[in-house]
PDB file of C-alpha atoms in Angstrom:
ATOM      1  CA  UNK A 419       9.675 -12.126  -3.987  1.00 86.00           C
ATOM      2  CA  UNK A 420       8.139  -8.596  -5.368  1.00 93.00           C
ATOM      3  CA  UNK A 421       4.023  -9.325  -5.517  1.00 94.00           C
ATOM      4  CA  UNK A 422       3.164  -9.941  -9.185  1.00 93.00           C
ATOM      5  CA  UNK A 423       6.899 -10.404 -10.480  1.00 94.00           C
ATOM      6  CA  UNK A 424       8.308 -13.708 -12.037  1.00 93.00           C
ATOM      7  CA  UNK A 425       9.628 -16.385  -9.741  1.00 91.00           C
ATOM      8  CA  UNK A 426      11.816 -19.175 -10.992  1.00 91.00           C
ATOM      9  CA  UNK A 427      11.376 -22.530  -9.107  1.00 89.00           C
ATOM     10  CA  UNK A 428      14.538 -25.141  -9.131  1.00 88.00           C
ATOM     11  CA  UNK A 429      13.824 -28.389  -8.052  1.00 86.00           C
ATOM     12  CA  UNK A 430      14.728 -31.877  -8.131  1.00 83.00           C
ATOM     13  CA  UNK A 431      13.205 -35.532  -8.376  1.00 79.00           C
ATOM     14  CA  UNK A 432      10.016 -36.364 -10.260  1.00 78.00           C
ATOM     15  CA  UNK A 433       8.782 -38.430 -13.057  1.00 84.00           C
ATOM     16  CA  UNK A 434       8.466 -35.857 -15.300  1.00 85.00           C
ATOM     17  CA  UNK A 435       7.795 -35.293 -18.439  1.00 94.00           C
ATOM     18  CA  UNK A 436       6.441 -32.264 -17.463  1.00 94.00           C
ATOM     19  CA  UNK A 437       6.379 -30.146 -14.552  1.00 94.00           C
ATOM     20  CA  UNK A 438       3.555 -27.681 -12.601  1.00 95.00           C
ATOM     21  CA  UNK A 439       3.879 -25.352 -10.165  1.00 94.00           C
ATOM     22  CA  UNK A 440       0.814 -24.106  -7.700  1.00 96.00           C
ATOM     23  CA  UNK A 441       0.382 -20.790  -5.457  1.00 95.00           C
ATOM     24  CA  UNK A 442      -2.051 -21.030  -2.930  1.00 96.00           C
ATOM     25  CA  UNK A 443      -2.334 -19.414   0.773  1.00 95.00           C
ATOM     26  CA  UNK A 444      -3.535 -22.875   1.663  1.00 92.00           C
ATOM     27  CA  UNK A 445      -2.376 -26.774   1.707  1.00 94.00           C
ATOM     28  CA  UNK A 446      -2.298 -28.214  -1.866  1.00 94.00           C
ATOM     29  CA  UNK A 447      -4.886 -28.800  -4.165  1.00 93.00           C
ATOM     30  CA  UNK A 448      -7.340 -31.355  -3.750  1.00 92.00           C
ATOM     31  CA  UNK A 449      -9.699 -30.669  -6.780  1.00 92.00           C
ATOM     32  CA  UNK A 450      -8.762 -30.064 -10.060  1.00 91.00           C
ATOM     33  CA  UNK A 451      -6.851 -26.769 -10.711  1.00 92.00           C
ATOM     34  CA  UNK A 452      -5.252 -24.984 -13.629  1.00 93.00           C
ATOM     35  CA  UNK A 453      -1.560 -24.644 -12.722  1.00 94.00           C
ATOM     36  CA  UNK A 454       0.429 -21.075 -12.216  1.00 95.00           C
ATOM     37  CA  UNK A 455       3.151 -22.421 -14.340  1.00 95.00           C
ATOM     38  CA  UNK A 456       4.572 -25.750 -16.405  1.00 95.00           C
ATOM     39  CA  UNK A 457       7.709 -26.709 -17.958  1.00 94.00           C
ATOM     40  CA  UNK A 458       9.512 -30.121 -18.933  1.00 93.00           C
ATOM     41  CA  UNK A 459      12.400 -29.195 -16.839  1.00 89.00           C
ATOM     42  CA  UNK A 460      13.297 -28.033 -13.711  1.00 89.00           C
ATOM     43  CA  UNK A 461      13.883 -24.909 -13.073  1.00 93.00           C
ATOM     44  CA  UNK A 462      10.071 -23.481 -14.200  1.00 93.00           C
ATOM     45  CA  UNK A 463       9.433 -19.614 -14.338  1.00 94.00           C
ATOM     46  CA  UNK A 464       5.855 -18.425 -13.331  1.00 94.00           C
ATOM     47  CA  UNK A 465       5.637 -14.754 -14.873  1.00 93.00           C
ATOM     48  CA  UNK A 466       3.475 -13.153 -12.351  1.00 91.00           C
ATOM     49  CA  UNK A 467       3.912 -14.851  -9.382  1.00 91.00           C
ATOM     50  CA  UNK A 468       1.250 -13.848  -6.600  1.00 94.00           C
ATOM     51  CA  UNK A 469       0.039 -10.426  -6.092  1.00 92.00           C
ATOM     52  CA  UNK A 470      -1.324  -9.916  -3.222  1.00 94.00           C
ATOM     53  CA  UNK A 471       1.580  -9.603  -0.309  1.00 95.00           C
ATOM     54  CA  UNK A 472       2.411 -11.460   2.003  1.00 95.00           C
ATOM     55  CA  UNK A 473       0.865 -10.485   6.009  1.00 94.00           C
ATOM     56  CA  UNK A 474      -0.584 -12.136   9.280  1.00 92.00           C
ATOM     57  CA  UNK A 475      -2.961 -13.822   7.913  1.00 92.00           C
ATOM     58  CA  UNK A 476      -1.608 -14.096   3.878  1.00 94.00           C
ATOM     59  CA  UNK A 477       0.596 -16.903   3.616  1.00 96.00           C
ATOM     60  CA  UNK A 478       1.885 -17.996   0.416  1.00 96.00           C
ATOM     61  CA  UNK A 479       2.961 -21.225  -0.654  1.00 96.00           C
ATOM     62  CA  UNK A 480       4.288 -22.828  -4.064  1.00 95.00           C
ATOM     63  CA  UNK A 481       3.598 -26.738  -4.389  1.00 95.00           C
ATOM     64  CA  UNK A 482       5.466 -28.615  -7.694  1.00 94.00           C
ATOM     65  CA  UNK A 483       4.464 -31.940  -8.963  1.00 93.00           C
ATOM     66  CA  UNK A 484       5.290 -34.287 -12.098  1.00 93.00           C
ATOM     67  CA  UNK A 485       2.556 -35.029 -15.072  1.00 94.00           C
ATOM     68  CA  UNK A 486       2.292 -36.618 -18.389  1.00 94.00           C
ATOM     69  CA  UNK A 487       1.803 -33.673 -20.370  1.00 93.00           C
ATOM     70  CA  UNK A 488       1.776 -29.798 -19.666  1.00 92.00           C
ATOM     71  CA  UNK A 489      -1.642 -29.035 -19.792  1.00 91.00           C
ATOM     72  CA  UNK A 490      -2.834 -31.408 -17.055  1.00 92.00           C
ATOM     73  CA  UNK A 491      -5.296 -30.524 -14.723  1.00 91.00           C
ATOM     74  CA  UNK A 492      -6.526 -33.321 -13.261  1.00 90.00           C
ATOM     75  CA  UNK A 493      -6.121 -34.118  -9.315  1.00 89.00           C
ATOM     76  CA  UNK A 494      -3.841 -36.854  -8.970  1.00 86.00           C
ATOM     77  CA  UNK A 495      -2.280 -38.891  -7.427  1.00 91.00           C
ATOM     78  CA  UNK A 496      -2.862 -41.083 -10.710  1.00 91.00           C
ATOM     79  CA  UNK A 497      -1.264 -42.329 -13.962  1.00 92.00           C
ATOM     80  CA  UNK A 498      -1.256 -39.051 -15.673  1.00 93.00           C
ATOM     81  CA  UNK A 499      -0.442 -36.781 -12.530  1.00 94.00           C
ATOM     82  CA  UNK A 500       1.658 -37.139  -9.341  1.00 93.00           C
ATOM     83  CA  UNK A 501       0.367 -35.997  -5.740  1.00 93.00           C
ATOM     84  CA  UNK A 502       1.362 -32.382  -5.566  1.00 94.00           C
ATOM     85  CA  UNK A 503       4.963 -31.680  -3.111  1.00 93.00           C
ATOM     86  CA  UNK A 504       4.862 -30.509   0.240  1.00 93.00           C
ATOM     87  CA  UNK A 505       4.643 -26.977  -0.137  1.00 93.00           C
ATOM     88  CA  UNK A 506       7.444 -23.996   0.422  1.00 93.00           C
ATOM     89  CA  UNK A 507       6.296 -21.095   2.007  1.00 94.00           C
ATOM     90  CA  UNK A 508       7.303 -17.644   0.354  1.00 91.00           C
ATOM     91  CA  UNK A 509       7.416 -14.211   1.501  1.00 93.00           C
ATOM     92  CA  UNK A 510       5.443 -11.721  -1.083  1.00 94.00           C
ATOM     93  CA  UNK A 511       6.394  -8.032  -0.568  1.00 94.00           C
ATOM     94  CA  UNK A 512       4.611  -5.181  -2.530  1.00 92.00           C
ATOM     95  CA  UNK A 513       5.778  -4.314  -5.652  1.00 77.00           C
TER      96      UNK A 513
END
């Protein structure tokens, strides 16, 4: 993925009713965060994916999970927000 473009996420499985997506160069979230993306449906488009690119020691991954409404940002696992998915790792180039 181009540094700062959009990147679409498919995925499957979930409780839904809605969806968030996560970027972090790091294992997922274990506080509270405000997600990079959310949708009701899979696939999910974050606009401006990361922008700084990928390198030796910048590693980029995306984690998805399934809440009760978009805006969550709570840290789950609970009633109102899954745990977070094991994360896939993407390549950022420069834009």
């Amino acid at each position: 993925m181009t540094a700062g473009g959009a990147v679409t996420a498919y995925f499957t499985g979930g409780s839904g009713p809605a969806y968030q997506i996560y970027w972090t160069t790091g294992t997922a979230p274990t506080t509270a965060v405000t997600p990079d993306a959310s949708g009701t449906s899979s696939p999910i488009t974050d606009n401006t994916g990361p922008t700084t690119p990928s390198s030796a020691s910048v590693r980029w991954f995306m984690y998805v999970r399934s809440v009760a409404t978009v805006g969550e940002t709570s840290v789950g696992p609970s009633s109102v927000a899954s745990a977070w998915s094991p994360g896939y790792e993407f390549t950022v180039v420069a834009g």
